[in-house]
Short mmCIF file of C-alpha atoms in Angstrom, two decimals:
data_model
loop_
_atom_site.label_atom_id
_atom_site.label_comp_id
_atom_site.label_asym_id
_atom_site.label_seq_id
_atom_site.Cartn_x
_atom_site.Cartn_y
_atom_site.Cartn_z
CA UNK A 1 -241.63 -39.38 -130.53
CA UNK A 2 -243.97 -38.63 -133.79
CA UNK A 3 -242.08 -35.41 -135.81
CA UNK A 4 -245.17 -33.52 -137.44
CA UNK A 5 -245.35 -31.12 -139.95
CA UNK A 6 -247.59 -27.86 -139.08
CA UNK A 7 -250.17 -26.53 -142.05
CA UNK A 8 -252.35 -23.45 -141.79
CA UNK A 9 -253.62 -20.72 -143.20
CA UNK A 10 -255.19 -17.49 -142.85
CA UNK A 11 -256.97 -15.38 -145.99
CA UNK A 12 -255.41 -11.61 -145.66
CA UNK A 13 -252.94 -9.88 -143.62
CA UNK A 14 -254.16 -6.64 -143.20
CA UNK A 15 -258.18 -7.56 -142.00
CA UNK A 16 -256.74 -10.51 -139.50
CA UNK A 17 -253.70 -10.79 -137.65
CA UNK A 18 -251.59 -13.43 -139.07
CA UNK A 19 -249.34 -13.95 -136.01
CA UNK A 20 -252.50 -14.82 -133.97
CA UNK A 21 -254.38 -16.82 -136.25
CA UNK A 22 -251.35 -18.93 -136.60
CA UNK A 23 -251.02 -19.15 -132.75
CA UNK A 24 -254.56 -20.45 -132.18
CA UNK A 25 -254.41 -23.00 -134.82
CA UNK A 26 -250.84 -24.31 -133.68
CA UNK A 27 -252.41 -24.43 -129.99
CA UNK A 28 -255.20 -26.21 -131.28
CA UNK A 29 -252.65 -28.91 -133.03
CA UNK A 30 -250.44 -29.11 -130.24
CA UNK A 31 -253.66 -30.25 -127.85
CA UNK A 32 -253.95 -33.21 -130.43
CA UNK A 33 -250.40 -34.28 -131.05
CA UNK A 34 -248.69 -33.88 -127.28
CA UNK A 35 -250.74 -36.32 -125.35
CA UNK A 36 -249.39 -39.22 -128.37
CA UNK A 37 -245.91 -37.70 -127.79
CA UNK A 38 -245.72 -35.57 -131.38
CA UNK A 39 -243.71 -32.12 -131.80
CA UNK A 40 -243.99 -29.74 -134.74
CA UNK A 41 -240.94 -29.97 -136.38
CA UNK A 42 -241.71 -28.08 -138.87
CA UNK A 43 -244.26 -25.23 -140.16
CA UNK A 44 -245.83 -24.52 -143.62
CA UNK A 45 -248.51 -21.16 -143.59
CA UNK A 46 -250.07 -19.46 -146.36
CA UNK A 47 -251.02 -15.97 -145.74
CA UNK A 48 -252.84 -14.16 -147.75
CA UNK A 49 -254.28 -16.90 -149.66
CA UNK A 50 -258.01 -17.26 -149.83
CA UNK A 51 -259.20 -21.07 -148.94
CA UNK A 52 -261.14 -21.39 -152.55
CA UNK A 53 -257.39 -21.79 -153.58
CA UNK A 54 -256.18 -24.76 -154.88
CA UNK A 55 -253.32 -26.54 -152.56
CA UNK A 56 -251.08 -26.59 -155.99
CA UNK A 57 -251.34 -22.10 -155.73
CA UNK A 58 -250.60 -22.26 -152.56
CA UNK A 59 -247.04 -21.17 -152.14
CA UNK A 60 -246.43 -22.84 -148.46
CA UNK A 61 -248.90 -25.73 -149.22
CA UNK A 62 -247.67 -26.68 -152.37
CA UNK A 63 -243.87 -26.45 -150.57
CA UNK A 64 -245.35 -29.09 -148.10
CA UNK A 65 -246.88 -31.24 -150.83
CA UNK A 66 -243.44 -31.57 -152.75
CA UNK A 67 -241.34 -32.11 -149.50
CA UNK A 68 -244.04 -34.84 -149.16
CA UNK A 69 -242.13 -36.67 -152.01
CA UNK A 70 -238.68 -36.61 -150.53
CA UNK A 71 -237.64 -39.74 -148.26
CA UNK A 72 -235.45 -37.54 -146.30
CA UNK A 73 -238.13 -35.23 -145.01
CA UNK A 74 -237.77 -34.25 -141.57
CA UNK A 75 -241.14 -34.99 -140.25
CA UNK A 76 -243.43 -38.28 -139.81
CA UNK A 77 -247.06 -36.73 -140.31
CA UNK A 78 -249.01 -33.58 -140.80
CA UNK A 79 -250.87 -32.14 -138.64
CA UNK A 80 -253.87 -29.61 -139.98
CA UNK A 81 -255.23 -27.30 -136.97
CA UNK A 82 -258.49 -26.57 -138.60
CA UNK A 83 -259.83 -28.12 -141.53
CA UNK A 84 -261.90 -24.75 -142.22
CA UNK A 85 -258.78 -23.44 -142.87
CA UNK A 86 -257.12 -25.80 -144.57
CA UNK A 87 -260.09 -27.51 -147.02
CA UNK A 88 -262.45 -26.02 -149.21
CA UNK A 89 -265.19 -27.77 -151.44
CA UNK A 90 -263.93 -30.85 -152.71
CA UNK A 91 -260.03 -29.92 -152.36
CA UNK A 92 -259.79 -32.55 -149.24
CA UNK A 93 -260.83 -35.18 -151.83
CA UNK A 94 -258.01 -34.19 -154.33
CA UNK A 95 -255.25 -33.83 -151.83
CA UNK A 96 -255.69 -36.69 -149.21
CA UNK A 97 -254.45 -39.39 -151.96
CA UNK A 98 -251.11 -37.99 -151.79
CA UNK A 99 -250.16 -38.05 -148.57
CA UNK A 100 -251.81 -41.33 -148.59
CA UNK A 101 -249.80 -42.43 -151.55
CA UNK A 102 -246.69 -41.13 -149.95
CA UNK A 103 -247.39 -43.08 -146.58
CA UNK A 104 -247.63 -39.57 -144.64
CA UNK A 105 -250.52 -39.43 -142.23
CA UNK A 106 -252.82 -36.59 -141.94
CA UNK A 107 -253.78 -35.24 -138.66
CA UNK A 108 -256.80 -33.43 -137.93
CA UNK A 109 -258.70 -32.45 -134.35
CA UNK A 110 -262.20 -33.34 -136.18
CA UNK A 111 -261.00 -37.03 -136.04
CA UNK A 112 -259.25 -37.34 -133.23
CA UNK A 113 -255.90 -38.39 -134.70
CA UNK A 114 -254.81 -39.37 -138.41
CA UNK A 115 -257.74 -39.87 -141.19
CA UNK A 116 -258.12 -43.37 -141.94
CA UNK A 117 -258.03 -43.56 -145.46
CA UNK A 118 -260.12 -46.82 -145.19
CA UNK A 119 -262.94 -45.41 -142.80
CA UNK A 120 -266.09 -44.03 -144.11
CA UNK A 121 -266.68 -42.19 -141.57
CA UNK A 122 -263.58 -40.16 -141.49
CA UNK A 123 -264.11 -39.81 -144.94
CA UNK A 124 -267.44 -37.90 -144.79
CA UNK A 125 -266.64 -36.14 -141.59
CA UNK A 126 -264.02 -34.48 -144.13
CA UNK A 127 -265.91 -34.03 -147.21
CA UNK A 128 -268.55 -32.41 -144.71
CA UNK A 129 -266.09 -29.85 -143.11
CA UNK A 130 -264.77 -28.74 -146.98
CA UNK A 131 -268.73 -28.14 -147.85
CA UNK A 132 -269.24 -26.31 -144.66
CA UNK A 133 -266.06 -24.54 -145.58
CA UNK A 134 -267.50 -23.49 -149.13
CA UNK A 135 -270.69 -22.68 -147.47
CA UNK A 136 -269.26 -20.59 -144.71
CA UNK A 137 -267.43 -18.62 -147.52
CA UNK A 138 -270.87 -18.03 -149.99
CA UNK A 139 -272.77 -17.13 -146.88
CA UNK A 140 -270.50 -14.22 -146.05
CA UNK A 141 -270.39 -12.86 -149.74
CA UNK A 142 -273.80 -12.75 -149.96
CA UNK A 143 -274.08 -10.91 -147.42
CA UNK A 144 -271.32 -8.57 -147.81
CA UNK A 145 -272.71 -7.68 -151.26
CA UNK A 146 -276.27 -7.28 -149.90
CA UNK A 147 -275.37 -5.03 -147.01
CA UNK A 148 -273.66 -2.72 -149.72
CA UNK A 149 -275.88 -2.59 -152.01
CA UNK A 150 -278.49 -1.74 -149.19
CA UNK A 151 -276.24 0.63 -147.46
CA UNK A 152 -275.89 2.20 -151.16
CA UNK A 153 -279.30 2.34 -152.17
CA UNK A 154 -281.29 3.17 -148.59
CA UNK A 155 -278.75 5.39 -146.89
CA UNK A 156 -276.76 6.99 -150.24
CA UNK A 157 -273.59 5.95 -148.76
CA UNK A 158 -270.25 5.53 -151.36
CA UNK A 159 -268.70 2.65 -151.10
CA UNK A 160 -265.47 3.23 -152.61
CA UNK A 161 -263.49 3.26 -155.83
CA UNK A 162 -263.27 6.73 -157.93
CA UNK A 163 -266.34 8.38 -158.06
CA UNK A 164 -268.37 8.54 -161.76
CA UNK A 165 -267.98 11.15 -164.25
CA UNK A 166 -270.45 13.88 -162.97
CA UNK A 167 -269.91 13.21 -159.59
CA UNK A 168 -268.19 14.98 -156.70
CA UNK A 169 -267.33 13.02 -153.28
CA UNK A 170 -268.75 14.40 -150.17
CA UNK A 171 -268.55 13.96 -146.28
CA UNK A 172 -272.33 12.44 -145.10
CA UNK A 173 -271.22 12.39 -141.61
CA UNK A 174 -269.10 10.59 -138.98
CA UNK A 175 -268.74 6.50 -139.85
CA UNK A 176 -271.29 4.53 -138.22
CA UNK A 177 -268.86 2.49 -136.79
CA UNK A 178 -267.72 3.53 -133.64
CA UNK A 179 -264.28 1.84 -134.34
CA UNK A 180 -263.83 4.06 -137.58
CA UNK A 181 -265.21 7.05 -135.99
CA UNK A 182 -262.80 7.19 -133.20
CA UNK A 183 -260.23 7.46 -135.66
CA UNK A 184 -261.91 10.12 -137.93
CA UNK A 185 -262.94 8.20 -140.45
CA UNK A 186 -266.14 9.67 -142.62
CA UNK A 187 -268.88 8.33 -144.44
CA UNK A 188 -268.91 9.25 -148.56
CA UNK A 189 -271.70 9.81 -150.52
CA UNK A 190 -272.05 11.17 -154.46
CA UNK A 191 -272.59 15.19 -154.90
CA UNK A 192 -273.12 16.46 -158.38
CA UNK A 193 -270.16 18.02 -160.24
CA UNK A 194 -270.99 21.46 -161.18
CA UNK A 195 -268.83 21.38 -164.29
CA UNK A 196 -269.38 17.85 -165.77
CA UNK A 197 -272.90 17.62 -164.69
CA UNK A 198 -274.33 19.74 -166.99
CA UNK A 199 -271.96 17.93 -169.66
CA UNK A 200 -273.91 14.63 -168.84
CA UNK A 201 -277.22 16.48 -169.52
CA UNK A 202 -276.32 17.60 -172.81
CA UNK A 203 -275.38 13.98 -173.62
CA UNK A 204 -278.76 12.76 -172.54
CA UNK A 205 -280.39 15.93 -174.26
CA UNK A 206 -278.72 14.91 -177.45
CA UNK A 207 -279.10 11.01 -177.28
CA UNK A 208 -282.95 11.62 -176.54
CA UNK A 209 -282.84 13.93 -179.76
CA UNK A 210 -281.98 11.31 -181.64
CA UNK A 211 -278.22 11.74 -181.91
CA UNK A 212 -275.91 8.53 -182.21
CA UNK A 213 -273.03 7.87 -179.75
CA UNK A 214 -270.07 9.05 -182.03
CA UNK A 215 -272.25 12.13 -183.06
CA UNK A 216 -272.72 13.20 -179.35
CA UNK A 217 -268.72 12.47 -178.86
CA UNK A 218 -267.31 14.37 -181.93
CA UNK A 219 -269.65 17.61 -180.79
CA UNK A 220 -268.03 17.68 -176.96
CA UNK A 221 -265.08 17.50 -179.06
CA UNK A 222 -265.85 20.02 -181.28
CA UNK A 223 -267.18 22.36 -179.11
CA UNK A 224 -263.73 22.18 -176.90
CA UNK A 225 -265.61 20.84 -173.60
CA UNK A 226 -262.82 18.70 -171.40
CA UNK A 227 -263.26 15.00 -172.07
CA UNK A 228 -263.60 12.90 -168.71
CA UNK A 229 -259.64 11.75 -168.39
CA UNK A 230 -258.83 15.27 -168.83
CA UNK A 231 -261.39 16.65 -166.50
CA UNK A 232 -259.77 14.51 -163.80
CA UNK A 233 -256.38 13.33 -165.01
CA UNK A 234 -256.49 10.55 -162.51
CA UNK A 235 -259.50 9.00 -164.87
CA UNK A 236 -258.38 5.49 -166.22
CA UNK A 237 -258.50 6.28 -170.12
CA UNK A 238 -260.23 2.86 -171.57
CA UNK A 239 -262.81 2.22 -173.87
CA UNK A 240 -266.20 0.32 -172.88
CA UNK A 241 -268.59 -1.96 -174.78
CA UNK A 242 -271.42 0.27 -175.10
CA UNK A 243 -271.52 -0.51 -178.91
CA UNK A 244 -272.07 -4.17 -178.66
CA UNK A 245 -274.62 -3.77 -175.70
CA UNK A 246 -276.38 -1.43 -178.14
CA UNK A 247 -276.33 -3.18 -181.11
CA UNK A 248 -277.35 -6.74 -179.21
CA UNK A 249 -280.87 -4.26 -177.89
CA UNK A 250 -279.68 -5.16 -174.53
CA UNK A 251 -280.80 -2.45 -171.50
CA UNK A 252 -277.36 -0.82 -170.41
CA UNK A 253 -277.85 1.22 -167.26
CA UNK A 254 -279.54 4.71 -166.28
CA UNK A 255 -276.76 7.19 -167.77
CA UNK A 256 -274.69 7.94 -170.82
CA UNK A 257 -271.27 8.93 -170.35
CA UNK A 258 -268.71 8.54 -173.13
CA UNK A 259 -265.43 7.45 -172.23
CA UNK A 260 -262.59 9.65 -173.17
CA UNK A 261 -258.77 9.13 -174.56
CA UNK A 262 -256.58 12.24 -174.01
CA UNK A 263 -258.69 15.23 -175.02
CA UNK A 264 -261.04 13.45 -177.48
CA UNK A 265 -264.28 12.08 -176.83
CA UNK A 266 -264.46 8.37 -177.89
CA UNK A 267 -267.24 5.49 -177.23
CA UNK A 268 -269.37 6.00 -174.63
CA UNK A 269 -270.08 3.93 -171.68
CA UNK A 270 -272.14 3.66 -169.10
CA UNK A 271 -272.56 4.24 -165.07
CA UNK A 272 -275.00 4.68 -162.83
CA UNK A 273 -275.89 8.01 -162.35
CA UNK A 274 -280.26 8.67 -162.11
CA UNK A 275 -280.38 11.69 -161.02
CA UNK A 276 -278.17 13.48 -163.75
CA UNK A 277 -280.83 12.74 -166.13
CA UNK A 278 -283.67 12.24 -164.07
CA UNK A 279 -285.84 15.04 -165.74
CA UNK A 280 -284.58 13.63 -169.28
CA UNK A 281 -285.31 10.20 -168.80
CA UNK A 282 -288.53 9.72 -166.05
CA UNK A 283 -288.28 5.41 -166.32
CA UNK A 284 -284.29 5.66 -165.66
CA UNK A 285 -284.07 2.93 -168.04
CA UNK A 286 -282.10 3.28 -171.68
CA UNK A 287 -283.19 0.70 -174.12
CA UNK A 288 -281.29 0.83 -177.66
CA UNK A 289 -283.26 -0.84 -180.27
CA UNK A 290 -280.98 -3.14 -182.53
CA UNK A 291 -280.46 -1.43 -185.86
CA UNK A 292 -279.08 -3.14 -189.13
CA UNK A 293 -275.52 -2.98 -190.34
CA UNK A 294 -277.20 -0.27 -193.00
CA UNK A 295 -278.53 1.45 -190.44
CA UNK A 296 -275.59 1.68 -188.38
CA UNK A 297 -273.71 2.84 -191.18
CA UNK A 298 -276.28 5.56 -192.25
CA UNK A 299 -276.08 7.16 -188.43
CA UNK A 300 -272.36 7.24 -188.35
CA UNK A 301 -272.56 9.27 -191.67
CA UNK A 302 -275.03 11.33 -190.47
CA UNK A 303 -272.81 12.28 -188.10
CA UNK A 304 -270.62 14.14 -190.52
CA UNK A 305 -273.11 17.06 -191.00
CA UNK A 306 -273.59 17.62 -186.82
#
């Protein structure tokens, strides 16, 4: 009898079921191992671990690769139930030398039985299956991130997070997913705030004008309006790198919001937001020349006298 060692893995816990991913890929082991008389003697499974992981931040993998070092392990060979699962990129490459340096086979359904470390073939069939594995992965990211930014920009949907200073959430409807809609779930999209909205104007108003960033901030201050963290408490109170997009000329977005800390308008920053300042700014494009450390300096004292 040949005592194997189970490894799998599945990405997150709360979009798959980890229970049944592990059952399908110790099912598919089991069909490979029984008919040579092999039993899992033991199991090692990552959950929530995505496969572009490295085997060494792997909690369960990199328990397998150290019990791999210890001549009293309980097990014989490892057995992988999907290489998908189990190898990404080139990882295959960087792993397989220590279980061949230790003298524990590797197991895989792909092969048939344990990779020969001295056939090509098995060799290739593995670096092929940790490509199609990074592939696989790419090609689903892409596509994630075009079908939101097309269900964003075509339909006005909200995808999530906390909504942009200016902005109120609203319903736009039951979810388009059946699923989701059974269970009450609506779609979001981005209504104008009545009270910060015309706060955004102004900024545009004033940065059209002529006005530098510090000069628009110390007039919200000054004329008592609520700064963005203090409009909605919940606000995360950090600066942004407006300054050094502006001074490098670079193009920064479509609208000017300053960031806030406490009650005091600080630095701006930046968010998408068009329609605020649509009638200010027809191109919805902000371009901020570069200026010289004089003329930095001369706009920051000119904001004194605002």
């Amino acid at each position: 009898m040949i005592r194997f060692a189970f490894y799998g893995r599945v990405s997150t816990e709360d979009q798959q079921d980890p229970e049944s991913s592990r059952g399908w890929q110790l099912t598919r082991s089991r069909a490979l191992i029984e008919p040579r008389d092999g039993t899992i003697v033991a199991e090692f499974f990552d959950v929530d671990r995505s496969r572009s992981i490295p085997w060494q931040r792997r909690p369960r993998a990199t328990a397998l690769l150290a019990e791999l070092k210890n001549s009293a392990r309980g097990f014989d060979a490892v057995v992988v139930g999907e290489p998908h699962r189990a190898f990404y990129g080139n990882q295959y490459g960087l792993t397989f030398p220590i279980f061949e340096h230790y003298g524990v086979p590797l197991w895989v359904p792909e092969v048939g039985g344990p990779i020969d470390p001295a056939n090509e073939a098995h060799d290739l069939v593995m670096s092929v299956f940790g490509g199609m594995s990074k592939g696989e992965r790419n090609r689903i990211k892409i596509r994630v991130r075009a079908a939101m930014a097309a269900q964003a920009k075509d339909e006005g949907r909200f995808l999530g997070g906390r909504p942009p200073y200016g902005y109120l959430l609203a319903d736009a409807g039951p979810h388009p997913n059946p699923a989701k809609a059974a269970d009450g779930k609506w779609m979001h999209k981005l209504d104008l705030d009545p009270e910060a909205a015309p706060v955004v104007r102004r900024i545009f108003g004033e940065f059209i004008a002529g006005h530098g960033f510090y000069a628009i901030a110390e007039g919200l201050t000054r004329d008592g309006i609520p700064s963005p963290s203090a409009h909605d408490p919940s606000r995360n109170r950090h600066r942004c790198g407006i300054a050094n997009l502006a001074e490098l000329g670079e193009p920064v977005g479509e609208t000017l919001v300053p960031r806030s800390a406490g009650s005091i308008w600080v630095a701006p920053g930046w968010v998408g937001a068009a329609d605020l300042a649509g009638c200010l700014i027809p191109s919805g494009d902000v371009r901020c020349p570069p200026r010289s450390r004089v003329e930095r300096g001369a706009r920051l004292m000119g904001a004194a006298s605002l």
